[in-house]
Backbone atoms as SQL, in Angstrom:
CREATE TABLE atoms (id INTEGER PRIMARY KEY, chain TEXT, resi INTEGER, resn TEXT, atom TEXT, x REAL, y REAL, z REAL);
INSERT INTO atoms VALUES
  (1, 'A', 1, 'MET', 'N', 124.664, 128.298, 158.740),
  (2, 'A', 1, 'MET', 'CA', 125.267, 128.914, 157.570),
  (3, 'A', 1, 'MET', 'C', 125.901, 127.818, 156.711),
  (4, 'A', 2, 'TRP', 'N', 125.969, 128.090, 155.414),
  (5, 'A', 2, 'TRP', 'CA', 126.638, 127.181, 154.496),
  (6, 'A', 2, 'TRP', 'C', 128.144, 127.405, 154.572),
  (7, 'A', 3, 'TYR', 'N', 128.900, 126.313, 154.378),
  (8, 'A', 3, 'TYR', 'CA', 130.363, 126.383, 154.329),
  (9, 'A', 3, 'TYR', 'C', 130.852, 125.549, 153.159),
  (10, 'A', 4, 'ALA', 'N', 131.824, 126.094, 152.432),
  (11, 'A', 4, 'ALA', 'CA', 132.487, 125.366, 151.352),
  (12, 'A', 4, 'ALA', 'C', 133.739, 124.735, 151.938),
  (13, 'A', 5, 'ILE', 'N', 133.835, 123.434, 151.787),
  (14, 'A', 5, 'ILE', 'CA', 135.001, 122.677, 152.241),
  (15, 'A', 5, 'ILE', 'C', 135.713, 122.196, 150.992),
  (16, 'A', 6, 'ILE', 'N', 136.931, 122.663, 150.800),
  (17, 'A', 6, 'ILE', 'CA', 137.716, 122.305, 149.620),
  (18, 'A', 6, 'ILE', 'C', 138.893, 121.456, 150.071),
  (19, 'A', 7, 'GLY', 'N', 138.909, 120.212, 149.626),
  (20, 'A', 7, 'GLY', 'CA', 140.033, 119.322, 149.920),
  (21, 'A', 7, 'GLY', 'C', 140.926, 119.248, 148.699),
  (22, 'A', 8, 'THR', 'N', 142.219, 119.409, 148.904),
  (23, 'A', 8, 'THR', 'CA', 143.196, 119.313, 147.819),
  (24, 'A', 8, 'THR', 'C', 143.970, 118.014, 147.991),
  (25, 'A', 9, 'ASP', 'N', 143.943, 117.179, 146.960),
  (26, 'A', 9, 'ASP', 'CA', 144.565, 115.850, 147.047),
  (27, 'A', 9, 'ASP', 'C', 146.089, 115.917, 146.995),
  (28, 'A', 10, 'ASN', 'N', 146.699, 114.962, 147.679),
  (29, 'A', 10, 'ASN', 'CA', 148.121, 114.692, 147.516),
  (30, 'A', 10, 'ASN', 'C', 148.328, 114.041, 146.161),
  (31, 'A', 11, 'PRO', 'N', 149.514, 114.199, 145.565),
  (32, 'A', 11, 'PRO', 'CA', 149.800, 113.465, 144.326),
  (33, 'A', 11, 'PRO', 'C', 149.714, 111.953, 144.569),
  (34, 'A', 12, 'ASP', 'N', 149.313, 111.235, 143.564),
  (35, 'A', 12, 'ASP', 'CA', 149.270, 109.768, 143.597),
  (36, 'A', 12, 'ASP', 'C', 148.456, 109.222, 144.771),
  (37, 'A', 13, 'SER', 'N', 147.326, 109.850, 145.059),
  (38, 'A', 13, 'SER', 'CA', 146.506, 109.412, 146.191),
  (39, 'A', 13, 'SER', 'C', 145.251, 108.647, 145.762),
  (40, 'A', 14, 'LEU', 'N', 145.181, 108.246, 144.497),
  (41, 'A', 14, 'LEU', 'CA', 143.967, 107.601, 143.995),
  (42, 'A', 14, 'LEU', 'C', 143.646, 106.307, 144.747),
  (43, 'A', 15, 'GLU', 'N', 144.638, 105.474, 145.009),
  (44, 'A', 15, 'GLU', 'CA', 144.356, 104.213, 145.717),
  (45, 'A', 15, 'GLU', 'C', 143.876, 104.474, 147.143),
  (46, 'A', 16, 'ALA', 'N', 144.477, 105.445, 147.818),
  (47, 'A', 16, 'ALA', 'CA', 144.027, 105.805, 149.162),
  (48, 'A', 16, 'ALA', 'C', 142.608, 106.355, 149.117),
  (49, 'A', 17, 'ARG', 'N', 142.309, 107.126, 148.080),
  (50, 'A', 17, 'ARG', 'CA', 140.957, 107.675, 147.906),
  (51, 'A', 17, 'ARG', 'C', 139.951, 106.542, 147.734),
  (52, 'A', 18, 'LYS', 'N', 140.278, 105.584, 146.890),
  (53, 'A', 18, 'LYS', 'CA', 139.366, 104.455, 146.664),
  (54, 'A', 18, 'LYS', 'C', 139.136, 103.683, 147.960),
  (55, 'A', 19, 'SER', 'N', 140.171, 103.486, 148.719),
  (56, 'A', 19, 'SER', 'CA', 140.071, 102.729, 149.967),
  (57, 'A', 19, 'SER', 'C', 139.220, 103.451, 151.017),
  (58, 'A', 20, 'ALA', 'N', 139.377, 104.753, 151.130),
  (59, 'A', 20, 'ALA', 'CA', 138.663, 105.525, 152.152),
  (60, 'A', 20, 'ALA', 'C', 137.283, 106.004, 151.690),
  (61, 'A', 21, 'ARG', 'N', 136.955, 105.797, 150.432),
  (62, 'A', 21, 'ARG', 'CA', 135.715, 106.338, 149.867),
  (63, 'A', 21, 'ARG', 'C', 134.446, 105.886, 150.590),
  (64, 'A', 22, 'PRO', 'N', 134.273, 104.619, 150.944),
  (65, 'A', 22, 'PRO', 'CA', 133.031, 104.239, 151.629),
  (66, 'A', 22, 'PRO', 'C', 132.802, 105.014, 152.935),
  (67, 'A', 23, 'ALA', 'N', 133.835, 105.182, 153.734),
  (68, 'A', 23, 'ALA', 'CA', 133.695, 105.931, 154.989),
  (69, 'A', 23, 'ALA', 'C', 133.437, 107.414, 154.715),
  (70, 'A', 24, 'HIS', 'N', 134.097, 107.951, 153.702),
  (71, 'A', 24, 'HIS', 'CA', 133.904, 109.352, 153.312),
  (72, 'A', 24, 'HIS', 'C', 132.450, 109.560, 152.877),
  (73, 'A', 25, 'LEU', 'N', 131.942, 108.682, 152.029),
  (74, 'A', 25, 'LEU', 'CA', 130.565, 108.806, 151.544),
  (75, 'A', 25, 'LEU', 'C', 129.545, 108.636, 152.662),
  (76, 'A', 26, 'ALA', 'N', 129.838, 107.795, 153.633),
  (77, 'A', 26, 'ALA', 'CA', 128.927, 107.602, 154.762),
  (78, 'A', 26, 'ALA', 'C', 128.747, 108.908, 155.540),
  (79, 'A', 27, 'ARG', 'N', 129.816, 109.660, 155.718),
  (80, 'A', 27, 'ARG', 'CA', 129.718, 110.947, 156.415),
  (81, 'A', 27, 'ARG', 'C', 128.907, 111.945, 155.592),
  (82, 'A', 28, 'LEU', 'N', 129.118, 111.938, 154.286),
  (83, 'A', 28, 'LEU', 'CA', 128.347, 112.823, 153.416),
  (84, 'A', 28, 'LEU', 'C', 126.864, 112.443, 153.426),
  (85, 'A', 29, 'GLN', 'N', 126.594, 111.150, 153.433),
  (86, 'A', 29, 'GLN', 'CA', 125.205, 110.686, 153.463),
  (87, 'A', 29, 'GLN', 'C', 124.509, 111.127, 154.747),
  (88, 'A', 30, 'GLN', 'N', 125.249, 111.133, 155.842),
  (89, 'A', 30, 'GLN', 'CA', 124.671, 111.599, 157.101),
  (90, 'A', 30, 'GLN', 'C', 124.259, 113.071, 156.993),
  (91, 'A', 31, 'LEU', 'N', 125.120, 113.903, 156.411),
  (92, 'A', 31, 'LEU', 'CA', 124.754, 115.304, 156.196),
  (93, 'A', 31, 'LEU', 'C', 123.517, 115.410, 155.302),
  (94, 'A', 32, 'GLN', 'N', 123.481, 114.592, 154.261),
  (95, 'A', 32, 'GLN', 'CA', 122.343, 114.586, 153.342),
  (96, 'A', 32, 'GLN', 'C', 121.067, 114.194, 154.084),
  (97, 'A', 33, 'ASP', 'N', 121.144, 113.153, 154.891),
  (98, 'A', 33, 'ASP', 'CA', 119.981, 112.681, 155.639),
  (99, 'A', 33, 'ASP', 'C', 119.474, 113.732, 156.623),
  (100, 'A', 34, 'GLU', 'N', 120.377, 114.559, 157.135),
  (101, 'A', 34, 'GLU', 'CA', 120.014, 115.616, 158.076),
  (102, 'A', 34, 'GLU', 'C', 119.548, 116.889, 157.362),
  (103, 'A', 35, 'GLY', 'N', 119.553, 116.888, 156.018),
  (104, 'A', 35, 'GLY', 'CA', 119.130, 118.046, 155.253),
  (105, 'A', 35, 'GLY', 'C', 120.144, 119.182, 155.264),
  (106, 'A', 36, 'ARG', 'N', 121.417, 118.849, 155.494),
  (107, 'A', 36, 'ARG', 'CA', 122.459, 119.869, 155.616),
  (108, 'A', 36, 'ARG', 'C', 123.425, 119.895, 154.435),
  (109, 'A', 37, 'MET', 'N', 123.175, 119.104, 153.405),
  (110, 'A', 37, 'MET', 'CA', 124.071, 119.009, 152.256),
  (111, 'A', 37, 'MET', 'C', 123.510, 119.796, 151.084),
  (112, 'A', 38, 'LEU', 'N', 124.307, 120.699, 150.547),
  (113, 'A', 38, 'LEU', 'CA', 123.918, 121.409, 149.333),
  (114, 'A', 38, 'LEU', 'C', 124.456, 120.670, 148.111),
  (115, 'A', 39, 'LEU', 'N', 125.746, 120.329, 148.133),
  (116, 'A', 39, 'LEU', 'CA', 126.352, 119.560, 147.051),
  (117, 'A', 39, 'LEU', 'C', 127.699, 119.022, 147.499),
  (118, 'A', 40, 'ALA', 'N', 128.153, 118.016, 146.800),
  (119, 'A', 40, 'ALA', 'CA', 129.469, 117.434, 147.079),
  (120, 'A', 40, 'ALA', 'C', 129.939, 116.677, 145.848),
  (121, 'A', 41, 'GLY', 'N', 131.244, 116.700, 145.634),
  (122, 'A', 41, 'GLY', 'CA', 131.804, 115.940, 144.528),
  (123, 'A', 41, 'GLY', 'C', 133.283, 116.210, 144.354),
  (124, 'A', 42, 'PRO', 'N', 133.931, 115.342, 143.574),
  (125, 'A', 42, 'PRO', 'CA', 135.370, 115.470, 143.351),
  (126, 'A', 42, 'PRO', 'C', 135.695, 116.330, 142.133),
  (127, 'A', 43, 'PHE', 'N', 136.939, 116.787, 142.091),
  (128, 'A', 43, 'PHE', 'CA', 137.482, 117.491, 140.931),
  (129, 'A', 43, 'PHE', 'C', 138.318, 116.495, 140.130),
  (130, 'A', 44, 'PRO', 'N', 137.856, 116.055, 138.953),
  (131, 'A', 44, 'PRO', 'CA', 138.691, 115.173, 138.139),
  (132, 'A', 44, 'PRO', 'C', 140.014, 115.866, 137.786),
  (133, 'A', 45, 'ALA', 'N', 141.096, 115.103, 137.781),
  (134, 'A', 45, 'ALA', 'CA', 142.422, 115.656, 137.487),
  (135, 'A', 45, 'ALA', 'C', 142.575, 116.029, 136.011),
  (136, 'A', 46, 'ILE', 'N', 141.713, 115.486, 135.176),
  (137, 'A', 46, 'ILE', 'CA', 141.710, 115.811, 133.751),
  (138, 'A', 46, 'ILE', 'C', 140.283, 116.171, 133.344),
  (139, 'A', 47, 'ASP', 'N', 140.129, 116.726, 132.183),
  (140, 'A', 47, 'ASP', 'CA', 138.822, 117.147, 131.686),
  (141, 'A', 47, 'ASP', 'C', 138.040, 115.943, 131.185),
  (142, 'A', 48, 'ALA', 'N', 137.529, 115.159, 132.154),
  (143, 'A', 48, 'ALA', 'CA', 136.768, 113.956, 131.813),
  (144, 'A', 48, 'ALA', 'C', 135.858, 113.597, 132.977),
  (145, 'A', 49, 'GLU', 'N', 134.676, 113.119, 132.654),
  (146, 'A', 49, 'GLU', 'CA', 133.738, 112.664, 133.695),
  (147, 'A', 49, 'GLU', 'C', 134.368, 111.558, 134.531),
  (148, 'A', 50, 'ASP', 'N', 135.005, 110.609, 133.864),
  (149, 'A', 50, 'ASP', 'CA', 135.723, 109.533, 134.547),
  (150, 'A', 50, 'ASP', 'C', 137.199, 109.683, 134.215),
  (151, 'A', 51, 'PRO', 'N', 137.998, 110.199, 135.155),
  (152, 'A', 51, 'PRO', 'CA', 139.405, 110.451, 134.847),
  (153, 'A', 51, 'PRO', 'C', 140.286, 109.210, 134.847),
  (154, 'A', 52, 'GLY', 'N', 139.715, 108.046, 135.179),
  (155, 'A', 52, 'GLY', 'CA', 140.507, 106.815, 135.186),
  (156, 'A', 52, 'GLY', 'C', 141.720, 106.939, 136.077),
  (157, 'A', 53, 'PRO', 'N', 142.869, 106.445, 135.623),
  (158, 'A', 53, 'PRO', 'CA', 144.063, 106.446, 136.468),
  (159, 'A', 53, 'PRO', 'C', 144.616, 107.841, 136.771),
  (160, 'A', 54, 'ALA', 'N', 144.153, 108.874, 136.044),
  (161, 'A', 54, 'ALA', 'CA', 144.594, 110.239, 136.356),
  (162, 'A', 54, 'ALA', 'C', 144.070, 110.681, 137.717),
  (163, 'A', 55, 'GLY', 'N', 142.945, 110.084, 138.134),
  (164, 'A', 55, 'GLY', 'CA', 142.403, 110.352, 139.456),
  (165, 'A', 55, 'GLY', 'C', 141.792, 111.732, 139.603),
  (166, 'A', 56, 'PHE', 'N', 141.924, 112.265, 140.798),
  (167, 'A', 56, 'PHE', 'CA', 141.262, 113.507, 141.166),
  (168, 'A', 56, 'PHE', 'C', 142.260, 114.467, 141.793),
  (169, 'A', 57, 'SER', 'N', 141.931, 115.748, 141.719),
  (170, 'A', 57, 'SER', 'CA', 142.813, 116.762, 142.314),
  (171, 'A', 57, 'SER', 'C', 142.268, 117.279, 143.637),
  (172, 'A', 58, 'GLY', 'N', 141.061, 116.876, 143.982),
  (173, 'A', 58, 'GLY', 'CA', 140.471, 117.307, 145.239),
  (174, 'A', 58, 'GLY', 'C', 138.965, 117.138, 145.218),
  (175, 'A', 59, 'SER', 'N', 138.315, 117.788, 146.179),
  (176, 'A', 59, 'SER', 'CA', 136.864, 117.678, 146.317),
  (177, 'A', 59, 'SER', 'C', 136.279, 118.983, 146.821),
  (178, 'A', 60, 'LEU', 'N', 134.982, 119.145, 146.571),
  (179, 'A', 60, 'LEU', 'CA', 134.220, 120.271, 147.093),
  (180, 'A', 60, 'LEU', 'C', 133.000, 119.727, 147.815),
  (181, 'A', 61, 'ILE', 'N', 132.780, 120.222, 149.025),
  (182, 'A', 61, 'ILE', 'CA', 131.587, 119.899, 149.798),
  (183, 'A', 61, 'ILE', 'C', 131.012, 121.236, 150.241),
  (184, 'A', 62, 'VAL', 'N', 129.728, 121.444, 150.000),
  (185, 'A', 62, 'VAL', 'CA', 129.050, 122.625, 150.527),
  (186, 'A', 62, 'VAL', 'C', 127.937, 122.104, 151.430),
  (187, 'A', 63, 'ALA', 'N', 128.075, 122.410, 152.717),
  (188, 'A', 63, 'ALA', 'CA', 127.143, 121.885, 153.707),
  (189, 'A', 63, 'ALA', 'C', 126.895, 122.928, 154.794),
  (190, 'A', 64, 'GLU', 'N', 125.837, 122.694, 155.547),
  (191, 'A', 64, 'GLU', 'CA', 125.433, 123.620, 156.595),
  (192, 'A', 64, 'GLU', 'C', 125.984, 123.171, 157.944),
  (193, 'A', 65, 'PHE', 'N', 126.571, 124.119, 158.664),
  (194, 'A', 65, 'PHE', 'CA', 127.090, 123.883, 160.007),
  (195, 'A', 65, 'PHE', 'C', 126.720, 125.072, 160.879),
  (196, 'A', 66, 'PRO', 'N', 126.659, 124.880, 162.202),
  (197, 'A', 66, 'PRO', 'CA', 126.324, 125.987, 163.097),
  (198, 'A', 66, 'PRO', 'C', 127.382, 127.090, 163.139),
  (199, 'A', 67, 'SER', 'N', 128.644, 126.735, 162.832),
  (200, 'A', 67, 'SER', 'CA', 129.720, 127.724, 162.900),
  (201, 'A', 67, 'SER', 'C', 130.891, 127.290, 162.037),
  (202, 'A', 68, 'LEU', 'N', 131.776, 128.248, 161.762),
  (203, 'A', 68, 'LEU', 'CA', 132.995, 127.947, 161.019),
  (204, 'A', 68, 'LEU', 'C', 133.841, 126.927, 161.781),
  (205, 'A', 69, 'ALA', 'N', 133.940, 127.075, 163.080),
  (206, 'A', 69, 'ALA', 'CA', 134.733, 126.141, 163.891),
  (207, 'A', 69, 'ALA', 'C', 134.208, 124.715, 163.766),
  (208, 'A', 70, 'GLU', 'N', 132.886, 124.544, 163.753),
  (209, 'A', 70, 'GLU', 'CA', 132.319, 123.199, 163.623),
  (210, 'A', 70, 'GLU', 'C', 132.534, 122.637, 162.218),
  (211, 'A', 71, 'ALA', 'N', 132.463, 123.483, 161.213),
  (212, 'A', 71, 'ALA', 'CA', 132.739, 123.036, 159.847),
  (213, 'A', 71, 'ALA', 'C', 134.198, 122.605, 159.719),
  (214, 'A', 72, 'GLU', 'N', 135.118, 123.374, 160.311),
  (215, 'A', 72, 'GLU', 'CA', 136.536, 123.023, 160.274),
  (216, 'A', 72, 'GLU', 'C', 136.802, 121.720, 161.018),
  (217, 'A', 73, 'SER', 'N', 136.173, 121.546, 162.153),
  (218, 'A', 73, 'SER', 'CA', 136.334, 120.311, 162.923),
  (219, 'A', 73, 'SER', 'C', 135.826, 119.107, 162.136),
  (220, 'A', 74, 'TRP', 'N', 134.661, 119.263, 161.492),
  (221, 'A', 74, 'TRP', 'CA', 134.106, 118.181, 160.681),
  (222, 'A', 74, 'TRP', 'C', 135.062, 117.835, 159.544),
  (223, 'A', 75, 'ALA', 'N', 135.607, 118.857, 158.887),
  (224, 'A', 75, 'ALA', 'CA', 136.515, 118.645, 157.755),
  (225, 'A', 75, 'ALA', 'C', 137.786, 117.918, 158.194),
  (226, 'A', 76, 'LYS', 'N', 138.325, 118.271, 159.337),
  (227, 'A', 76, 'LYS', 'CA', 139.556, 117.641, 159.835),
  (228, 'A', 76, 'LYS', 'C', 139.353, 116.163, 160.159),
  (229, 'A', 77, 'ALA', 'N', 138.108, 115.777, 160.468),
  (230, 'A', 77, 'ALA', 'CA', 137.809, 114.388, 160.821),
  (231, 'A', 77, 'ALA', 'C', 137.444, 113.528, 159.610),
  (232, 'A', 78, 'ASP', 'N', 137.547, 114.070, 158.409),
  (233, 'A', 78, 'ASP', 'CA', 137.172, 113.319, 157.205),
  (234, 'A', 78, 'ASP', 'C', 138.112, 112.132, 157.002),
  (235, 'A', 79, 'PRO', 'N', 137.577, 110.984, 156.613),
  (236, 'A', 79, 'PRO', 'CA', 138.416, 109.821, 156.340),
  (237, 'A', 79, 'PRO', 'C', 139.490, 110.069, 155.271),
  (238, 'A', 80, 'TYR', 'N', 139.236, 110.979, 154.345),
  (239, 'A', 80, 'TYR', 'CA', 140.253, 111.292, 153.348),
  (240, 'A', 80, 'TYR', 'C', 141.455, 111.984, 153.979),
  (241, 'A', 81, 'VAL', 'N', 141.251, 112.727, 155.039),
  (242, 'A', 81, 'VAL', 'CA', 142.369, 113.341, 155.755),
  (243, 'A', 81, 'VAL', 'C', 143.184, 112.244, 156.432),
  (244, 'A', 82, 'ALA', 'N', 142.507, 111.359, 157.161),
  (245, 'A', 82, 'ALA', 'CA', 143.188, 110.273, 157.884),
  (246, 'A', 82, 'ALA', 'C', 143.942, 109.345, 156.936),
  (247, 'A', 83, 'ALA', 'N', 143.395, 109.143, 155.728),
  (248, 'A', 83, 'ALA', 'CA', 144.014, 108.225, 154.760),
  (249, 'A', 83, 'ALA', 'C', 145.130, 108.882, 153.951),
  (250, 'A', 84, 'GLY', 'N', 145.342, 110.183, 154.150),
  (251, 'A', 84, 'GLY', 'CA', 146.389, 110.875, 153.408),
  (252, 'A', 84, 'GLY', 'C', 145.990, 111.286, 152.000),
  (253, 'A', 85, 'VAL', 'N', 144.699, 111.267, 151.706),
  (254, 'A', 85, 'VAL', 'CA', 144.238, 111.706, 150.392),
  (255, 'A', 85, 'VAL', 'C', 144.395, 113.219, 150.276),
  (256, 'A', 86, 'TYR', 'N', 143.863, 113.934, 151.249),
  (257, 'A', 86, 'TYR', 'CA', 143.947, 115.387, 151.226),
  (258, 'A', 86, 'TYR', 'C', 145.264, 115.853, 151.836),
  (259, 'A', 87, 'ARG', 'N', 145.957, 116.732, 151.138),
  (260, 'A', 87, 'ARG', 'CA', 147.157, 117.366, 151.702),
  (261, 'A', 87, 'ARG', 'C', 146.785, 118.660, 152.390),
  (262, 'A', 88, 'GLU', 'N', 145.599, 119.184, 152.041),
  (263, 'A', 88, 'GLU', 'CA', 145.144, 120.448, 152.621),
  (264, 'A', 88, 'GLU', 'C', 143.625, 120.504, 152.542),
  (265, 'A', 89, 'THR', 'N', 143.002, 121.067, 153.552),
  (266, 'A', 89, 'THR', 'CA', 141.574, 121.365, 153.494),
  (267, 'A', 89, 'THR', 'C', 141.383, 122.836, 153.846),
  (268, 'A', 90, 'THR', 'N', 140.511, 123.472, 153.102),
  (269, 'A', 90, 'THR', 'CA', 140.173, 124.865, 153.323),
  (270, 'A', 90, 'THR', 'C', 138.674, 124.937, 153.567),
  (271, 'A', 91, 'VAL', 'N', 138.279, 125.700, 154.565),
  (272, 'A', 91, 'VAL', 'CA', 136.863, 125.867, 154.872),
  (273, 'A', 91, 'VAL', 'C', 136.546, 127.357, 154.835),
  (274, 'A', 92, 'LYS', 'N', 135.521, 127.701, 154.069),
  (275, 'A', 92, 'LYS', 'CA', 135.137, 129.106, 153.915),
  (276, 'A', 92, 'LYS', 'C', 133.623, 129.237, 154.047),
  (277, 'A', 93, 'PRO', 'N', 133.159, 130.314, 154.677),
  (278, 'A', 93, 'PRO', 'CA', 131.718, 130.577, 154.656),
  (279, 'A', 93, 'PRO', 'C', 131.253, 130.731, 153.209),
  (280, 'A', 94, 'PHE', 'N', 130.039, 130.280, 152.946),
  (281, 'A', 94, 'PHE', 'CA', 129.504, 130.304, 151.587),
  (282, 'A', 94, 'PHE', 'C', 128.088, 130.849, 151.634),
  (283, 'A', 95, 'ARG', 'N', 127.796, 131.764, 150.755),
  (284, 'A', 95, 'ARG', 'CA', 126.438, 132.314, 150.666),
  (285, 'A', 95, 'ARG', 'C', 125.833, 131.900, 149.335),
  (286, 'A', 96, 'LYS', 'N', 124.811, 131.082, 149.381),
  (287, 'A', 96, 'LYS', 'CA', 124.121, 130.629, 148.158),
  (288, 'A', 96, 'LYS', 'C', 123.234, 131.752, 147.641),
  (289, 'A', 97, 'VAL', 'N', 123.409, 132.095, 146.370),
  (290, 'A', 97, 'VAL', 'CA', 122.608, 133.137, 145.736),
  (291, 'A', 97, 'VAL', 'C', 121.688, 132.530, 144.674),
  (292, 'A', 98, 'LEU', 'N', 122.233, 131.674, 143.807),
  (293, 'A', 98, 'LEU', 'CA', 121.436, 131.050, 142.737),
  (294, 'A', 98, 'LEU', 'C', 121.712, 129.557, 142.705),
  (295, 'A', 99, 'PRO', 'N', 120.863, 128.736, 142.243),
  (296, 'A', 99, 'PRO', 'CA', 119.479, 129.026, 141.932),
  (297, 'A', 99, 'PRO', 'C', 118.667, 129.104, 143.196);
């Protein structure tokens, strides 16, 4: 089943995000390589493709996992959690309808 993983950033976490980004992307690439990634990306803190020093307010990952428990476990092990980027992660079942 698909699961939406929503990470909400801590204030002023842009430098921590930049530092942990390579490890975070490596985990996402693994999901992509396994054919389990639907989409992933950050939420800019301002209405701009490149928010610059304003940074990001969080991220969305939609990926396939065998269960909600496994999706939650994967989310808790994200490098952004360990680096203090995310103050909260929410995992919800997701049903893709379109396209």
